[in-house]
Amino acid sequence: MSFAARSALVPLLLALGSGAWAQGRHLTVQDYTRAAQFMPYATLPLVDHDVRVVHPLDRGRFWYVDHDAQGDHYLLMDAATDRRQPLFDQDRLAALLTKAAGKPVAAAKLGITSYRPEAGGRFEVVLKGKRYLCDLQGAGSCVDPRAGLKTGKEPGVLSPDRREEAFIRNWNLWVRDLATGKETQLTTDGVKDFGYATDNGGWEHSDHAILVWSPDGTKIATFQQDQRQDGDMYLVSTKVGHPVLEAWKYPMPGDAHVTMIHRVIIDVPERRVVRLQMPPDFHRSTLSDDLSATPHGTWDDVKWGPDGRTLAFVSTSRGHKHEVFRIADAATGAVRTVFHEDTAPYYESGNGTTPNWRYLPATREAIWYSERTNWGNLYLMDLATGREKRAITTGEGDVTDILRVDPKARMLWFRGVGRTPGLQPYFHQLWRVGLDGGKPVLLTPEPADHAITFLKDGRAFVDCYSTPTTAPVTVLRDARSGRVLATVARADLSRLVATGWKPPIPFTVKARDGKTDLYGLMFTPTHFDPARKYPVVDYIYPGPQEGSVPSFSFLPSHYDDQSLAELGFVVVALDGMGTPLRSRAFHDVWYGDMGDNTLPDQVAGLRELALTRPWMDLSRVGIWGHSGGGNATADALFRYPDFFKVGWAESGNHDNRVYEDDWGERYQGLLVAGKNGTTNYDNQANELLASRLQGRLMLVHGTMDDNVPPNNTLLVVDALIKAGKDFDMLMIPNAAHAYGPATPYVTRRRWDYFVRHLAGNVPPKGFALKPWPWF
């Protein structure tokens, strides 16, 4: 449906009034069509000048995409002069890319995800994952730089000078010269399940290499990963004829053997492997449940010294309770243990995308993150003695990301939450602090959530700030004072508001203890009538690594929360205790009892909301979630059958004993067997509670889910059958953890399920959501 047609529906639907939502009503295709107007793929294009991501270049310049009703505009900005200009001729580039790719490329929607200038006025772009070298001068051309080279197709990790890439072939590490295509084998003793740089965390596995190049590009830090004794996971495809068996290593909690890594440094020119002189480490990270929180080519807890002579890294114990900071000599493989942190119940190095520790060999120091005071703060460590020199930050609030360190100026910039009294505790702000002491200086004072990108020279940064109810503003700021140097963009919501869109309603309630503040967002129909009673749907993700609210910055759509509300519901997303970005005590409240799933807070929060909102009908409460949220959904119907009446549980890890080892062993603890076959994991196993089901439960899973394998759901199914319980199930053939092309179908079925079983209405026949544009 066109924008004009959708807009024409607004006054008609508003005129229907609250009476249109009486229980037992037959919803129409028009009702669902209006709800679909608020899906992310429909709302995102209607937000103009929303610039959240910028890409730094040299000489204080950066490029970004500015979107409006005419399309995407690729712009180049100079921080020193505030001058903006087109990054390139989009019409000409689109024509050249169309010819090179063999498929139409629209100038107004190029879809370029990377741009890098080259010598002679040429530049490199990435379009749909493929690199093109373009020249708009003269006749112009865009070519595949690998065209004509006889090389393998393995994905590679680029060297610092971008002349080579390292890749895996037959369990060994190779390098490829990108100019000539010449391939050189670096290791020779890699064998099946004991290969070099292999990416397999169980729940995530790929052909990408995990490694870190030295700054001069002569060495590679990586590992030989031993999975030879790990248990296997199997999935079988659905097709006509013989199915395809997918098998890979997938250790689980309590396994006698889990993945180990043997750390190595490889001298690339000499093709020499230096093994670090230490026992193998567990396949663990200080931040995520893989070696890389940002997949494909990175290795989080490894940092080279600037001269490439030393390598710092952190070893994590199997249960994440013991961290050891070590330094290796790149030439000999000698390893020195510098300091360690032993903590309970577990250690994490922050809440961002990279670990919050840094290696400063020039001054023989390290920056270390710890929650030893109940809050995530930074400490300066002496590499000579292994002792703490001083606390860099103190007090309440968490450091979430170290964004820049200037060792010469002895200065550090970090994003943090909860550090400004009276401010919503999930709003990120940027601070500057000295390594040698002093009070942190707030650089982004606006009461909003701030996303930060530093320019390459570190003199300025781009700050995009917003709240759930206020549109983004993007500014350029001085890195020392925070002074606004220029306005990059101000988002315009006019076209979005014209559809009838409205922002979510932020709220605060008390937690299960009656004291702790919890924060969330509420979504009500745009045709809301306070005189009516609305069934309630609780969207849940229980943590521990994130919560139900994806962000407290501005989003035109939070999943499909507003769309579902449009069908006659009040939809609530609440971050309960056990989710991150608060104190350590808050985050760890249900360590060892993952069956908690924040459910006591969900129930307490909804009851408190309804005390002042009589239009919330707590006799009709539904709940849904995906992955951890799918687990929590089934758990909610089993533990609180008198409160939650309808649940839609997608791809849940219903028993972490059959999920990947690192997740459960970090948050539930190492598996301990008790008497009569019991374990310390019994309190989180949904199948052991299935006999309590009273309400309506739909279980959904992809049959090729290699993150949370479908046996997680089938354990619950088996228990429900044995208990004689009625339930619904939807298995999606060949779908992974995300449902891909089946997502619109699953979403529509979820709407139907709540409309029919919670609201008591009848969904329309013949409605189909449009395919997601990213599938």
mmCIF file of N, CA, C and O in Angstrom, residues 701-741:
data_model
loop_
_atom_site.group_PDB
_atom_site.id
_atom_site.type_symbol
_atom_site.label_atom_id
_atom_site.label_comp_id
_atom_site.label_asym_id
_atom_site.label_seq_id
_atom_site.Cartn_x
_atom_site.Cartn_y
_atom_site.Cartn_z
ATOM 1 N N HIS A 701 9.696 -22.894 16.898
ATOM 2 C CA HIS A 701 11.137 -23.126 16.756
ATOM 3 C C HIS A 701 11.472 -23.399 15.296
ATOM 4 O O HIS A 701 10.678 -23.995 14.558
ATOM 5 N N GLY A 702 12.651 -22.942 14.870
ATOM 6 C CA GLY A 702 13.181 -23.295 13.559
ATOM 7 C C GLY A 702 13.870 -24.637 13.628
ATOM 8 O O GLY A 702 14.614 -24.924 14.570
ATOM 9 N N THR A 703 13.661 -25.466 12.625
ATOM 10 C CA THR A 703 14.207 -26.830 12.676
ATOM 11 C C THR A 703 15.710 -26.864 12.436
ATOM 12 O O THR A 703 16.348 -27.882 12.703
ATOM 13 N N MET A 704 16.298 -25.770 11.932
ATOM 14 C CA MET A 704 17.743 -25.717 11.715
ATOM 15 C C MET A 704 18.370 -24.624 12.572
ATOM 16 O O MET A 704 19.340 -23.979 12.179
ATOM 17 N N ASP A 705 17.844 -24.451 13.757
ATOM 18 C CA ASP A 705 18.365 -23.450 14.691
ATOM 19 C C ASP A 705 19.680 -23.956 15.280
ATOM 20 O O ASP A 705 19.699 -24.853 16.117
ATOM 21 N N ASP A 706 20.799 -23.367 14.827
ATOM 22 C CA ASP A 706 22.103 -23.819 15.315
ATOM 23 C C ASP A 706 22.603 -22.980 16.489
ATOM 24 O O ASP A 706 23.712 -23.205 16.981
ATOM 25 N N ASN A 707 21.807 -22.025 16.938
ATOM 26 C CA ASN A 707 22.110 -21.284 18.164
ATOM 27 C C ASN A 707 21.451 -22.002 19.339
ATOM 28 O O ASN A 707 22.128 -22.558 20.199
ATOM 29 N N VAL A 708 20.124 -21.999 19.364
ATOM 30 C CA VAL A 708 19.369 -22.757 20.357
ATOM 31 C C VAL A 708 18.715 -23.933 19.624
ATOM 32 O O VAL A 708 17.653 -23.779 19.020
ATOM 33 N N PRO A 709 19.334 -25.076 19.612
ATOM 34 C CA PRO A 709 18.802 -26.204 18.837
ATOM 35 C C PRO A 709 17.380 -26.576 19.265
ATOM 36 O O PRO A 709 16.980 -26.383 20.417
ATOM 37 N N PRO A 710 16.587 -27.085 18.329
ATOM 38 C CA PRO A 710 15.162 -27.324 18.593
ATOM 39 C C PRO A 710 14.871 -28.363 19.667
ATOM 40 O O PRO A 710 13.738 -28.432 20.148
ATOM 41 N N ASN A 711 15.869 -29.159 20.069
ATOM 42 C CA ASN A 711 15.593 -30.108 21.159
ATOM 43 C C ASN A 711 15.249 -29.382 22.451
ATOM 44 O O ASN A 711 14.638 -29.961 23.355
ATOM 45 N N ASN A 712 15.626 -28.093 22.567
ATOM 46 C CA ASN A 712 15.220 -27.302 23.722
ATOM 47 C C ASN A 712 13.699 -27.229 23.827
ATOM 48 O O ASN A 712 13.122 -27.422 24.896
ATOM 49 N N THR A 713 13.035 -26.953 22.716
ATOM 50 C CA THR A 713 11.572 -26.895 22.712
ATOM 51 C C THR A 713 10.964 -28.289 22.795
ATOM 52 O O THR A 713 9.947 -28.499 23.470
ATOM 53 N N LEU A 714 11.597 -29.254 22.143
ATOM 54 C CA LEU A 714 11.021 -30.602 22.131
ATOM 55 C C LEU A 714 11.050 -31.249 23.512
ATOM 56 O O LEU A 714 10.205 -32.105 23.814
ATOM 57 N N LEU A 715 11.996 -30.867 24.371
ATOM 58 C CA LEU A 715 11.962 -31.346 25.748
ATOM 59 C C LEU A 715 10.685 -30.903 26.450
ATOM 60 O O LEU A 715 10.068 -31.668 27.209
ATOM 61 N N VAL A 716 10.262 -29.660 26.208
ATOM 62 C CA VAL A 716 9.020 -29.149 26.805
ATOM 63 C C VAL A 716 7.818 -29.848 26.187
ATOM 64 O O VAL A 716 6.863 -30.213 26.885
ATOM 65 N N VAL A 717 7.867 -30.041 24.870
ATOM 66 C CA VAL A 717 6.775 -30.735 24.187
ATOM 67 C C VAL A 717 6.588 -32.142 24.767
ATOM 68 O O VAL A 717 5.455 -32.565 25.060
ATOM 69 N N ASP A 718 7.674 -32.845 24.946
ATOM 70 C CA ASP A 718 7.604 -34.191 25.499
ATOM 71 C C ASP A 718 6.977 -34.181 26.893
ATOM 72 O O ASP A 718 6.117 -35.025 27.221
ATOM 73 N N ALA A 719 7.378 -33.213 27.716
ATOM 74 C CA ALA A 719 6.835 -33.140 29.083
ATOM 75 C C ALA A 719 5.358 -32.781 29.067
ATOM 76 O O ALA A 719 4.571 -33.296 29.878
ATOM 77 N N LEU A 720 4.948 -31.885 28.169
ATOM 78 C CA LEU A 720 3.532 -31.508 28.078
ATOM 79 C C LEU A 720 2.677 -32.698 27.645
ATOM 80 O O LEU A 720 1.568 -32.907 28.169
ATOM 81 N N ILE A 721 3.181 -33.464 26.695
ATOM 82 C CA ILE A 721 2.436 -34.645 26.248
ATOM 83 C C ILE A 721 2.290 -35.646 27.401
ATOM 84 O O ILE A 721 1.190 -36.181 27.647
ATOM 85 N N LYS A 722 3.365 -35.874 28.102
ATOM 86 C CA LYS A 722 3.314 -36.823 29.215
ATOM 87 C C LYS A 722 2.396 -36.345 30.329
ATOM 88 O O LYS A 722 1.793 -37.174 31.049
ATOM 89 N N ALA A 723 2.247 -35.023 30.457
ATOM 90 C CA ALA A 723 1.355 -34.472 31.486
ATOM 91 C C ALA A 723 -0.078 -34.342 30.996
ATOM 92 O O ALA A 723 -0.956 -33.908 31.756
ATOM 93 N N GLY A 724 -0.323 -34.700 29.734
ATOM 94 C CA GLY A 724 -1.675 -34.628 29.187
ATOM 95 C C GLY A 724 -2.157 -33.215 28.950
ATOM 96 O O GLY A 724 -3.364 -32.961 28.974
ATOM 97 N N LYS A 725 -1.237 -32.278 28.673
ATOM 98 C CA LYS A 725 -1.596 -30.877 28.488
ATOM 99 C C LYS A 725 -1.789 -30.538 27.012
ATOM 100 O O LYS A 725 -1.030 -30.997 26.150
ATOM 101 N N ASP A 726 -2.804 -29.740 26.727
ATOM 102 C CA ASP A 726 -3.006 -29.237 25.375
ATOM 103 C C ASP A 726 -2.110 -28.011 25.157
ATOM 104 O O ASP A 726 -1.957 -27.171 26.046
ATOM 105 N N PHE A 727 -1.561 -27.917 23.971
ATOM 106 C CA PHE A 727 -0.694 -26.792 23.632
ATOM 107 C C PHE A 727 -0.651 -26.669 22.121
ATOM 108 O O PHE A 727 -1.161 -27.526 21.393
ATOM 109 N N ASP A 728 -0.041 -25.613 21.640
ATOM 110 C CA ASP A 728 0.111 -25.385 20.200
ATOM 111 C C ASP A 728 1.598 -25.359 19.857
ATOM 112 O O ASP A 728 2.431 -24.969 20.689
ATOM 113 N N MET A 729 1.909 -25.733 18.630
ATOM 114 C CA MET A 729 3.316 -25.774 18.227
ATOM 115 C C MET A 729 3.430 -25.409 16.756
ATOM 116 O O MET A 729 2.591 -25.782 15.931
ATOM 117 N N LEU A 730 4.483 -24.647 16.437
ATOM 118 C CA LEU A 730 4.794 -24.276 15.057
ATOM 119 C C LEU A 730 6.283 -24.506 14.842
ATOM 120 O O LEU A 730 7.114 -23.795 15.400
ATOM 121 N N MET A 731 6.620 -25.520 14.063
ATOM 122 C CA MET A 731 8.013 -25.781 13.699
ATOM 123 C C MET A 731 8.221 -25.255 12.283
ATOM 124 O O MET A 731 7.456 -25.581 11.362
ATOM 125 N N ILE A 732 9.268 -24.446 12.098
ATOM 126 C CA ILE A 732 9.503 -23.771 10.824
ATOM 127 C C ILE A 732 10.613 -24.508 10.082
ATOM 128 O O ILE A 732 11.786 -24.460 10.484
ATOM 129 N N PRO A 733 10.288 -25.219 9.007
ATOM 130 C CA PRO A 733 11.301 -26.020 8.312
ATOM 131 C C PRO A 733 12.472 -25.174 7.823
ATOM 132 O O PRO A 733 12.283 -24.094 7.241
ATOM 133 N N ASN A 734 13.676 -25.644 8.123
ATOM 134 C CA ASN A 734 14.933 -25.074 7.626
ATOM 135 C C ASN A 734 15.228 -23.672 8.139
ATOM 136 O O ASN A 734 16.162 -23.022 7.656
ATOM 137 N N ALA A 735 14.459 -23.189 9.106
ATOM 138 C CA ALA A 735 14.717 -21.869 9.677
ATOM 139 C C ALA A 735 15.748 -21.978 10.785
ATOM 140 O O ALA A 735 15.790 -22.963 11.531
ATOM 141 N N ALA A 736 16.578 -20.953 10.919
ATOM 142 C CA ALA A 736 17.589 -20.896 11.967
ATOM 143 C C ALA A 736 17.010 -20.172 13.186
ATOM 144 O O ALA A 736 15.793 -20.138 13.380
ATOM 145 N N HIS A 737 17.878 -19.569 13.999
ATOM 146 C CA HIS A 737 17.407 -18.883 15.209
ATOM 147 C C HIS A 737 16.551 -17.673 14.833
ATOM 148 O O HIS A 737 15.547 -17.400 15.484
ATOM 149 N N ALA A 738 16.970 -16.937 13.834
ATOM 150 C CA ALA A 738 16.102 -15.946 13.202
ATOM 151 C C ALA A 738 15.369 -16.661 12.076
ATOM 152 O O ALA A 738 15.908 -17.581 11.457
ATOM 153 N N TYR A 739 14.156 -16.245 11.800
ATOM 154 C CA TYR A 739 13.303 -17.056 10.924
ATOM 155 C C TYR A 739 13.404 -16.703 9.446
ATOM 156 O O TYR A 739 12.733 -17.321 8.616
ATOM 157 N N GLY A 740 14.217 -15.707 9.113
ATOM 158 C CA GLY A 740 14.441 -15.389 7.710
ATOM 159 C C GLY A 740 13.153 -15.068 6.976
ATOM 160 O O GLY A 740 12.299 -14.324 7.478
ATOM 161 N N PRO A 741 12.980 -15.610 5.779
ATOM 162 C CA PRO A 741 11.785 -15.300 4.989
ATOM 163 C C PRO A 741 10.466 -15.679 5.668
ATOM 164 O O PRO A 741 9.403 -15.183 5.280
#
